[in-house]
Amino acid sequence: MGRTDVGGVSSDRPPVNNLQTRHLKILRACLGMRKLLLISSSRVHGSGFLEHCLVAIDEHLQPVERILFVPYALAEHDQYAELVATALHPIGVAIDSIHVAENPVTAVKQAQAIFIGGGNSFRLLKTLYELELIEPIREAVQSRGIPYMGSSAGTNMACPTIRTTNDMPIVEPPSFEALDLIPFQINPHFVDANPNSTHKGETREHRLAEYLEENQTPVAGLREGSWLKLEGDSCILGGKTGMKLFRRGTPPEEVAAGDVSYLLS
Amino acid sequence: MGRTDVGGVSSDRPPVNNLQTRHLKILRACLGMRKLLLISSSRVHGSGFLEHCLVAIDEHLQPVERILFVPYALAEHDQYAELVATALHPIGVAIDSIHVAENPVTAVKQAQAIFIGGGNSFRLLKTLYELELIEPIREAVQSRGIPYMGSSAGTNMACPTIRTTNDMPIVEPPSFEALDLIPFQINPHFVDANPNSTHKGETREHRLAEYLEENQTPVAGLREGSWLKLEGDSCILGGKTGMKLFRRGTPPEEVAAGDVSYLLS
């Protein structure tokens, strides 16, 4: 396979066919087709940053070779962008980090794909509001149909609100309303209660039960090592760890990898 | 010791001396004296609800025999009030729960002491704003000098903001600003990282480091089994588990039970 130079990063991918990319985008836009990859966590015990889902990322981003990275969930943007660039290098995807863009809104409008990385959801959402990026990102994903990828806090962003984040509210966003790209909530890093724990703080399951006391929207408790891949009306649970589904009025339900498109209806 | 009937609850306390109570209140108000007992958690492994700190509660509330209980952090108010009434019965303290008061603001204005119980901080703070209780409670504690007692979410309420809560943001309060009764933040249920954990979600320490990236106010990481007792310019760390103090620019510091009045300056 020929190696292509992609923004200074060598790639094993075939050369970009711009016409093909544009065609795909137009097609998706016509169909109102969203294309999302929502990862529970970038790190999973025993493997490197994003390593456990790299094949899914590669498939998700095809044929895109440059993605716009959004590092606002962490305080250190340069370092974060470098980490992501290194992680995506093996699949021949180069990144442009939005924090160095002259105009972040323009960067979103011109992006072929977007990756919002993990960190603190409150800090991330506050920054998206401050830079007036909510609508442009929504438009890019829903109308232009460009691939969206999120991990952890970036996965929280794709939900109607950040009401199912695990993060500490270290800063105050103007609203908890997020990008609203999917009709259900996700709780990333979902973790089962440790039966041997002596800690009396709420378990994750208890917290999600509290959420359902106040809200109707179902929650996918996505374990580390799992992800959801949405394309149009299809939603597939990927990875090896499964998820737990929380719906008001019914006991939590264990869900194994496979088709979970019913979440979209 | 003679038993006194206190609102249907028997007590081993001496009869209330109304003049003495009033005198104490006036004295505290003149001195601008706050009197707070801020408990990390109502439940501690191996003992009953509030049992581990009952002696401290008894001492804190003297000579008050009726306290106003605020159950808004949980969804089930009746049940919660009953639990607290049972827990405080052994020290002869009766409760009036604010959720059955005809006028919650009047209830606060007439209260001899206030206890805000744990649960979800976002739900609690939202309700305090909705019922316009923020100012009346602040006034009762800071100007009238009545004893304030908080546990978990009720301890979060005493801080400048809820930015160091562990709770899920299941509802959206109009602001993160809380009662602001103390000049530092508390993280209740503080828990040390488990060195054997394979979970990649942030540790508590990591979350508090993120808080300090965005905020200057120090945070007392109060372990379950510990509490802070504030009276005027004195602040004492009680209990057996200690706390970890987080300040910007310095490594976290282990603090054992004893005088921590420096937190107030």
Coordinates of C-alpha atoms in Angstrom, one line a residue:
Chain A
M1 CA 0.0 0.0 0.0
G2 CA 1.4 3.4 -0.9
R3 CA 2.1 5.9 1.9
T4 CA 0.7 9.3 1.5
D5 CA 1.9 12.4 3.2
V6 CA -0.9 13.9 5.2
G7 CA -0.1 17.2 6.8
G8 CA 3.4 16.1 7.7
V9 CA 2.2 12.7 9.0
S10 CA 2.8 9.6 6.9
S11 CA -0.2 7.4 6.2
D12 CA -0.9 3.9 4.9
R13 CA -4.2 5.1 3.5
P14 CA -5.0 5.5 -0.2
P15 CA -4.8 9.1 -1.4
V16 CA -7.8 11.2 -0.6
N17 CA -10.4 11.4 -3.3
N18 CA -11.9 14.9 -2.7
L19 CA -14.8 14.3 -5.0
Q20 CA -15.6 11.1 -3.2
T21 CA -15.5 12.8 0.2
R22 CA -17.7 15.6 -1.0
H23 CA -20.1 13.2 -2.6
L24 CA -20.4 11.3 0.7
K25 CA -21.0 14.4 2.6
I26 CA -23.7 15.6 0.2
L27 CA -25.4 12.2 0.3
R28 CA -25.4 12.2 4.1
A29 CA -26.8 15.7 4.3
C30 CA -29.6 14.8 1.9
L31 CA -30.5 11.8 4.0
G32 CA -30.2 13.8 7.2
M33 CA -27.7 11.3 8.2
R34 CA -25.6 11.7 11.3
K35 CA -22.4 9.7 11.7
L36 CA -21.2 9.5 15.2
L37 CA -18.6 7.4 17.2
L38 CA -19.2 7.9 20.9
I39 CA -16.4 6.3 23.0
S40 CA -16.7 5.7 26.7
S41 CA -13.1 6.5 27.5
S42 CA -9.8 7.1 25.6
R43 CA -7.9 5.1 28.1
V44 CA -8.7 1.5 28.9
H45 CA -6.7 -0.7 31.4
G46 CA -3.9 -2.5 29.6
S47 CA -3.8 -0.5 26.3
G48 CA -2.6 2.9 25.0
F49 CA -4.5 6.1 24.5
L50 CA -7.4 5.3 22.0
E51 CA -5.7 2.0 21.1
H52 CA -8.6 -0.2 22.1
C53 CA -11.0 1.5 19.5
L54 CA -8.5 2.4 16.8
V55 CA -10.0 0.0 14.2
A56 CA -13.5 1.5 14.9
I57 CA -12.1 5.0 14.6
D58 CA -10.4 4.1 11.3
E59 CA -13.6 2.7 9.9
H60 CA -15.6 5.7 11.2
L61 CA -13.4 8.3 9.7
Q62 CA -13.0 6.8 6.2
P63 CA -12.2 8.4 3.8
V64 CA -11.4 11.5 5.9
E65 CA -7.7 12.1 6.6
R66 CA -7.7 15.3 8.6
I67 CA -9.9 15.9 11.6
L68 CA -10.5 18.9 13.7
F69 CA -9.6 18.2 17.4
V70 CA -11.3 20.0 20.3
P71 CA -9.0 19.9 23.4
Y72 CA -11.0 22.3 25.6
A73 CA -11.9 19.6 28.3
L74 CA -8.3 19.7 29.5
A75 CA -6.3 22.7 30.6
E76 CA -3.2 21.9 28.6
H77 CA -4.2 22.1 24.9
D78 CA -0.8 21.7 23.1
Q79 CA 0.1 18.6 25.0
Y80 CA -3.3 17.1 24.5
A81 CA -3.3 17.7 20.7
E82 CA 0.1 16.1 20.5
L83 CA -1.1 13.0 22.4
V84 CA -4.1 12.7 20.0
A85 CA -1.9 13.2 16.9
T86 CA 0.4 10.4 18.0
A87 CA -2.6 8.1 18.8
L88 CA -4.1 8.6 15.3
H89 CA -0.9 8.5 13.4
P90 CA -1.0 4.7 12.9
I91 CA -4.3 5.0 10.9
G92 CA -3.0 7.9 8.8
V93 CA -5.3 10.5 10.2
A94 CA -3.8 14.0 10.9
I95 CA -5.3 16.5 13.3
D96 CA -5.8 20.2 13.3
S97 CA -6.4 21.4 16.8
I98 CA -9.0 24.1 17.2
H99 CA -7.1 25.9 19.9
V100 CA -4.5 27.1 17.4
A101 CA -7.1 28.0 14.7
E102 CA -7.4 31.7 13.9
N103 CA -11.1 31.5 13.9
P104 CA -12.6 28.5 15.7
V105 CA -16.0 28.9 14.1
T106 CA -14.5 28.9 10.6
A107 CA -12.4 25.9 11.6
V108 CA -15.6 24.0 12.4
K109 CA -17.3 25.1 9.2
Q110 CA -14.4 23.8 7.2
A111 CA -13.8 20.6 9.1
Q112 CA -14.1 17.2 7.4
A113 CA -14.6 15.5 10.8
I114 CA -14.6 16.5 14.4
F115 CA -13.1 14.8 17.5
I116 CA -14.0 16.2 20.9
G117 CA -11.7 14.7 23.5
G118 CA -12.3 13.9 27.2
G119 CA -11.5 15.8 30.3
N120 CA -13.9 17.9 32.3
S121 CA -17.4 18.3 30.7
F122 CA -18.2 21.6 32.5
R123 CA -15.0 23.2 31.3
L124 CA -15.6 21.9 27.8
L125 CA -19.2 22.9 27.5
K126 CA -18.5 26.4 29.0
T127 CA -15.8 26.9 26.3
L128 CA -18.0 25.7 23.5
Y129 CA -20.6 28.3 24.6
E130 CA -18.0 31.1 25.0
L131 CA -16.6 30.5 21.6
E132 CA -20.1 30.2 20.1
L133 CA -19.4 26.7 18.7
I134 CA -22.5 24.9 19.8
E135 CA -24.6 25.8 16.7
P136 CA -21.7 25.4 14.2
I137 CA -20.8 21.9 15.4
R138 CA -24.5 20.9 15.4
E139 CA -24.9 22.2 11.9
A140 CA -21.7 20.5 10.7
V141 CA -22.8 17.1 12.1
Q142 CA -26.5 17.3 11.4
S143 CA -26.7 19.2 8.1
R144 CA -23.3 18.7 6.5
G145 CA -23.2 15.1 7.9
I146 CA -19.5 15.2 8.8
P147 CA -18.3 12.4 11.1
Y148 CA -18.3 13.3 14.8
M149 CA -16.2 11.4 17.3
G150 CA -16.3 11.9 21.0
S151 CA -14.6 10.3 24.0
S152 CA -15.7 10.7 27.6
A153 CA -16.6 14.4 28.0
G154 CA -16.7 14.5 24.2
T155 CA -19.3 11.8 24.3
N156 CA -21.3 13.7 27.0
M157 CA -21.3 16.7 24.5
A158 CA -23.2 14.6 21.9
C159 CA -26.1 14.1 24.4
P160 CA -29.1 16.4 24.9
T161 CA -27.5 17.6 28.2
I162 CA -24.5 17.0 30.4
R163 CA -26.8 15.9 33.2
T164 CA -25.2 12.4 33.2
T165 CA -21.6 13.4 33.3
N166 CA -19.3 12.1 36.1
D167 CA -17.3 15.3 36.2
M168 CA -16.9 17.8 39.0
P169 CA -18.7 21.1 38.2
I170 CA -15.4 23.1 38.5
V171 CA -16.7 25.9 36.3
E172 CA -20.3 27.1 35.5
P173 CA -21.4 26.8 31.9
P174 CA -24.4 29.1 30.9
S175 CA -26.5 26.0 30.4
F176 CA -26.3 22.2 30.8
E177 CA -27.8 21.8 27.3
A178 CA -25.2 20.2 25.1
L179 CA -25.0 19.4 21.3
D180 CA -28.1 17.3 21.4
L181 CA -27.0 15.1 18.5
I182 CA -28.7 11.9 19.9
P183 CA -32.0 11.4 21.6
F184 CA -30.7 9.7 24.8
Q185 CA -28.1 10.3 27.4
I186 CA -24.8 8.5 27.9
N187 CA -22.9 8.0 31.1
P188 CA -19.3 7.4 30.0
H189 CA -16.8 5.4 32.2
F190 CA -19.8 3.5 33.6
V191 CA -18.6 1.4 36.4
D192 CA -20.4 -1.4 38.4
A193 CA -20.6 -1.0 42.1
N194 CA -17.8 -2.8 44.0
P195 CA -19.5 -5.2 46.4
N196 CA -16.6 -5.0 48.8
S197 CA -16.4 -1.3 49.0
T198 CA -16.9 0.4 52.4
H199 CA -17.3 3.8 50.9
K200 CA -20.7 5.4 51.5
G201 CA -20.8 7.8 48.6
E202 CA -23.3 7.0 45.9
T203 CA -22.6 4.2 43.5
R204 CA -22.8 5.1 39.8
E205 CA -26.1 3.1 39.6
H206 CA -27.5 5.2 42.5
R207 CA -26.5 8.4 40.8
L208 CA -28.3 7.3 37.6
A209 CA -31.4 6.3 39.6
E210 CA -31.4 9.9 41.0
Y211 CA -31.1 11.2 37.4
L212 CA -34.2 9.2 36.5
E213 CA -36.1 10.6 39.5
E214 CA -35.8 14.0 37.8
N215 CA -35.6 13.1 34.1
Q216 CA -37.3 10.9 31.5
T217 CA -34.5 10.5 29.0
P218 CA -33.0 7.0 29.0
V219 CA -29.2 6.6 29.9
A220 CA -26.7 4.3 28.3
G221 CA -24.2 3.4 31.0
L222 CA -21.2 2.8 28.7
R223 CA -18.4 0.8 30.3
E224 CA -14.8 1.7 29.6
G225 CA -13.8 -0.4 26.5
S226 CA -17.2 0.2 24.8
W227 CA -18.5 2.7 22.2
L228 CA -21.6 3.5 20.3
K229 CA -21.5 3.9 16.5
L230 CA -24.4 5.8 15.0
E231 CA -25.1 6.1 11.4
G232 CA -28.5 7.4 10.2
D233 CA -31.1 5.2 12.0
S234 CA -28.6 2.6 13.0
C235 CA -26.9 2.4 16.4
I236 CA -24.4 -0.3 17.2
L237 CA -22.7 -1.0 20.5
G238 CA -19.1 -1.9 20.0
G239 CA -16.3 -3.1 22.2
K240 CA -16.1 -6.0 24.7
T241 CA -17.5 -4.6 27.9
G242 CA -21.1 -3.9 27.1
M243 CA -23.3 -1.4 28.7
K244 CA -26.1 -1.0 31.2
L245 CA -29.3 0.7 30.1
F246 CA -31.2 2.8 32.6
R247 CA -34.9 3.7 31.9
R248 CA -37.4 5.2 34.2
G249 CA -39.8 2.7 35.7
T250 CA -37.9 -0.5 34.7
P251 CA -34.9 -2.2 36.4
P252 CA -31.5 -1.4 34.7
E253 CA -30.8 -3.8 31.8
E254 CA -27.5 -5.4 30.8
V255 CA -26.8 -5.0 27.1
A256 CA -24.2 -6.8 25.1
A257 CA -22.4 -5.6 22.0
G258 CA -24.6 -5.5 18.9
D259 CA -27.5 -3.6 17.4
V260 CA -29.1 -1.1 19.8
S261 CA -30.9 1.0 17.2
Y262 CA -34.0 1.0 19.4
L263 CA -32.3 3.7 21.4
L264 CA -32.9 6.1 18.5
S265 CA -36.6 5.7 18.3
Chain B
M1 CA -31.4 12.8 84.8
G2 CA -35.1 13.9 84.2
R3 CA -36.6 13.1 80.8
T4 CA -38.4 15.9 79.1
D5 CA -41.1 15.6 76.5
V6 CA -39.9 17.5 73.4
G7 CA -42.5 17.6 70.7
G8 CA -43.5 14.0 71.3
V9 CA -40.0 12.8 71.6
S10 CA -38.6 11.9 75.0
S11 CA -35.3 13.5 76.0
D12 CA -32.6 13.1 78.5
R13 CA -31.8 16.8 78.3
P14 CA -32.5 19.4 81.0
P15 CA -35.6 21.5 80.2
V16 CA -35.1 24.3 77.7
N17 CA -34.4 27.6 79.2
N18 CA -35.8 30.0 76.6
L19 CA -34.1 33.0 78.1
Q20 CA -30.8 31.2 78.0
T21 CA -31.3 30.2 74.3
R22 CA -32.3 33.7 73.3
H23 CA -29.3 35.2 75.2
L24 CA -26.9 32.9 73.5
K25 CA -28.4 33.9 70.1
I26 CA -28.1 37.6 70.8
L27 CA -24.5 37.1 72.0
R28 CA -23.5 35.2 68.9
A29 CA -25.2 37.8 66.6
C30 CA -23.4 40.6 68.4
L31 CA -20.1 38.8 67.9
G32 CA -20.9 38.0 64.2
M33 CA -20.4 34.4 65.4
R34 CA -21.2 31.5 63.1
K35 CA -21.7 28.1 64.5
L36 CA -21.5 25.3 62.0
L37 CA -21.1 21.5 62.1
L38 CA -20.1 20.3 58.6
I39 CA -20.2 16.5 58.4
S40 CA -18.6 14.6 55.5
S41 CA -21.3 11.9 55.4
S42 CA -24.3 10.8 57.4
R43 CA -23.4 7.1 56.9
V44 CA -20.0 5.6 57.8
H45 CA -19.1 2.0 57.3
G46 CA -20.0 0.0 60.4
S47 CA -22.3 2.4 62.1
G48 CA -25.9 3.7 61.8
F49 CA -27.2 6.9 60.2
L50 CA -25.4 9.9 61.9
E51 CA -24.3 7.6 64.7
H52 CA -20.6 8.2 64.3
C53 CA -20.9 11.9 65.0
L54 CA -23.9 12.0 67.4
V55 CA -21.8 13.3 70.3
A56 CA -20.5 16.1 68.2
I57 CA -24.1 16.9 67.1
D58 CA -25.3 16.9 70.7
E59 CA -22.6 19.3 71.7
H60 CA -23.2 21.5 68.6
L61 CA -26.9 21.8 69.2
Q62 CA -26.9 22.6 72.9
P63 CA -29.2 23.9 74.2
V64 CA -31.5 23.7 71.2
E65 CA -34.1 20.9 71.3
R66 CA -35.9 21.4 68.0
I67 CA -34.2 21.8 64.7
L68 CA -35.5 22.6 61.2
F69 CA -34.6 19.8 58.8
V70 CA -34.2 20.4 55.1
P71 CA -34.7 17.1 53.1
Y72 CA -34.6 18.6 49.6
A73 CA -31.5 16.7 48.5
L74 CA -33.5 13.5 48.3
A75 CA -36.7 12.8 46.4
E76 CA -38.6 11.2 49.3
H77 CA -39.0 13.8 52.0
D78 CA -41.3 12.1 54.5
Q79 CA -39.2 9.0 54.7
Y80 CA -36.0 11.1 55.0
A81 CA -37.5 13.2 57.8
E82 CA -38.4 10.1 59.7
L83 CA -34.9 8.7 59.4
V84 CA -33.4 11.9 60.8
A85 CA -35.9 12.1 63.6
T86 CA -35.1 8.5 64.6
A87 CA -31.3 9.3 64.4
L88 CA -31.6 12.4 66.6
H89 CA -34.0 10.9 69.1
P90 CA -31.3 9.5 71.4
I91 CA -29.9 13.0 72.1
G92 CA -33.4 14.4 72.7
V93 CA -33.5 16.6 69.6
A94 CA -36.8 16.8 67.8
I95 CA -37.1 17.9 64.1
D96 CA -39.5 19.9 62.1
S97 CA -39.1 19.1 58.5
I98 CA -39.3 22.2 56.2
H99 CA -41.2 20.2 53.5
V100 CA -44.4 20.2 55.7
A101 CA -44.0 23.8 56.8
E102 CA -46.8 26.1 55.5
N103 CA -44.3 28.8 54.7
P104 CA -40.6 27.6 54.3
V105 CA -39.2 31.1 54.6
T106 CA -41.1 31.7 57.9
A107 CA -39.9 28.3 59.1
V108 CA -36.3 29.3 58.6
K109 CA -36.9 32.7 60.2
Q110 CA -38.3 30.9 63.3
A111 CA -35.8 28.1 63.4
Q112 CA -33.6 27.6 66.5
A113 CA -31.2 25.5 64.4
I114 CA -31.0 24.1 60.8
F115 CA -29.9 20.7 59.5
I116 CA -29.5 20.3 55.8
G117 CA -29.2 16.6 54.9
G118 CA -27.3 14.9 52.2
G119 CA -28.4 13.6 48.8
N120 CA -28.0 15.4 45.4
S121 CA -26.4 18.9 45.7
F122 CA -27.8 20.1 42.4
R123 CA -31.4 19.1 43.4
L124 CA -30.9 20.6 46.8
L125 CA -29.5 23.9 45.6
K126 CA -32.1 24.3 42.9
T127 CA -34.9 23.8 45.5
L128 CA -33.3 26.3 47.8
Y129 CA -33.3 28.9 45.0
E130 CA -36.8 28.1 43.9
L131 CA -38.2 28.5 47.4
E132 CA -36.1 31.6 47.9
L133 CA -34.4 30.2 51.0
I134 CA -30.7 31.1 50.3
E135 CA -30.9 34.6 51.9
P136 CA -33.1 33.6 54.8
I137 CA -30.8 30.7 55.8
R138 CA -27.7 32.9 55.4
E139 CA -29.3 35.5 57.5
A140 CA -30.3 33.0 60.2
V141 CA -26.8 31.6 60.4
Q142 CA -24.7 34.7 60.0
S143 CA -26.8 37.4 61.7
R144 CA -29.0 35.5 64.1
G145 CA -26.1 33.0 64.8
I146 CA -28.3 29.9 65.0
P147 CA -26.4 26.6 64.7
Y148 CA -26.1 25.2 61.2
M149 CA -25.5 21.5 60.6
G150 CA -24.9 20.0 57.2
S151 CA -24.0 16.5 56.0
S152 CA -22.7 15.7 52.5
A153 CA -24.8 17.8 50.1
G154 CA -25.7 19.9 53.2
T155 CA -22.0 20.5 53.8
N156 CA -21.6 21.5 50.1
M157 CA -24.3 24.1 50.7
A158 CA -22.2 25.9 53.4
C159 CA -19.4 26.5 50.9
P160 CA -19.1 29.5 48.6
T161 CA -20.2 27.3 45.6
I162 CA -21.1 23.7 44.8
R163 CA -18.1 23.4 42.5
T164 CA -16.5 20.7 44.7
T165 CA -19.6 18.4 45.0
N166 CA -19.3 14.8 43.8
D167 CA -22.9 14.7 42.7
M168 CA -24.3 14.2 39.2
P169 CA -25.8 17.4 37.8
I170 CA -29.3 15.8 37.4
V171 CA -31.0 19.1 37.4
E172 CA -29.8 22.6 36.7
P173 CA -29.8 25.2 39.5
P174 CA -29.9 28.9 38.4
S175 CA -26.4 29.3 39.8
F176 CA -23.6 27.2 41.5
E177 CA -23.3 29.8 44.2
A178 CA -24.3 28.3 47.5
L179 CA -24.8 29.6 51.1
D180 CA -21.2 30.9 51.3
L181 CA -21.0 30.5 55.1
I182 CA -17.3 29.6 55.1
P183 CA -14.4 31.0 53.1
F184 CA -13.2 27.6 51.7
Q185 CA -14.6 24.7 49.8
I186 CA -15.3 21.2 51.2
N187 CA -15.3 18.0 49.2
P188 CA -17.4 15.6 51.3
H189 CA -17.0 11.8 51.0
F190 CA -13.3 12.4 50.1
V191 CA -11.8 9.1 49.1
D192 CA -8.2 8.2 48.4
A193 CA -7.4 6.6 45.1
N194 CA -7.4 2.8 45.1
P195 CA -3.9 1.8 43.9
N196 CA -5.3 -1.5 42.6
S197 CA -8.1 0.0 40.5
T198 CA -8.1 -0.6 36.8
H199 CA -10.8 2.1 36.2
K200 CA -9.6 5.0 34.1
G201 CA -12.2 7.6 35.3
E202 CA -10.6 10.5 37.2
T203 CA -9.7 9.8 40.9
R204 CA -11.0 12.3 43.4
E205 CA -7.6 13.8 43.7
H206 CA -7.5 14.3 40.0
R207 CA -10.9 16.0 40.0
L208 CA -9.8 18.4 42.8
A209 CA -6.6 19.2 40.9
E210 CA -8.9 20.1 37.9
Y211 CA -10.9 22.3 40.3
L212 CA -7.7 24.1 41.3
E213 CA -6.7 24.7 37.6
E214 CA -9.9 26.8 37.4
N215 CA -10.3 28.2 41.0
Q216 CA -8.2 29.7 43.8
T217 CA -10.3 28.7 46.8
P218 CA -8.7 25.9 48.9
V219 CA -10.6 22.6 49.3
A220 CA -10.8 20.5 52.4
G221 CA -11.2 16.9 51.2
L222 CA -13.2 15.6 54.2
R223 CA -13.1 11.8 54.5
E224 CA -16.2 9.9 55.6
G225 CA -16.0 9.8 59.4
S226 CA -14.7 13.3 59.7
W227 CA -16.4 16.7 60.3
L228 CA -15.5 20.4 60.7
K229 CA -16.8 22.3 63.7
L230 CA -16.7 26.1 63.2
E231 CA -17.4 28.6 65.9
G232 CA -16.5 32.2 65.4
D233 CA -12.9 32.2 64.4
S234 CA -12.2 28.6 65.5
C235 CA -12.3 25.6 63.1
I236 CA -11.7 22.1 64.5
L237 CA -11.4 19.0 62.5
G238 CA -13.2 16.2 64.3
G239 CA -13.6 12.4 63.8
K240 CA -11.0 9.7 63.2
T241 CA -10.3 9.7 59.5
G242 CA -8.7 13.1 58.9
M243 CA -8.8 15.2 55.7
K244 CA -6.6 16.1 52.8
L245 CA -6.1 19.8 52.0
F246 CA -5.9 21.0 48.4
R247 CA -4.4 24.4 47.7
R248 CA -3.3 25.7 44.4
G249 CA 0.5 25.6 43.8
T250 CA 1.3 23.2 46.6
P251 CA 1.0 19.4 46.9
P252 CA -2.1 18.1 48.7
E253 CA -1.5 18.0 52.4
E254 CA -2.6 15.3 54.9
V255 CA -4.3 16.9 58.0
A256 CA -5.1 15.0 61.2
A257 CA -7.9 15.9 63.6
G258 CA -7.4 19.1 65.6
D259 CA -7.3 22.8 65.1
V260 CA -7.5 24.0 61.5
S261 CA -8.6 27.5 62.2
Y262 CA -6.1 28.7 59.6
L263 CA -8.7 27.7 57.0
L264 CA -10.8 30.7 58.1
S265 CA -8.1 33.3 57.5

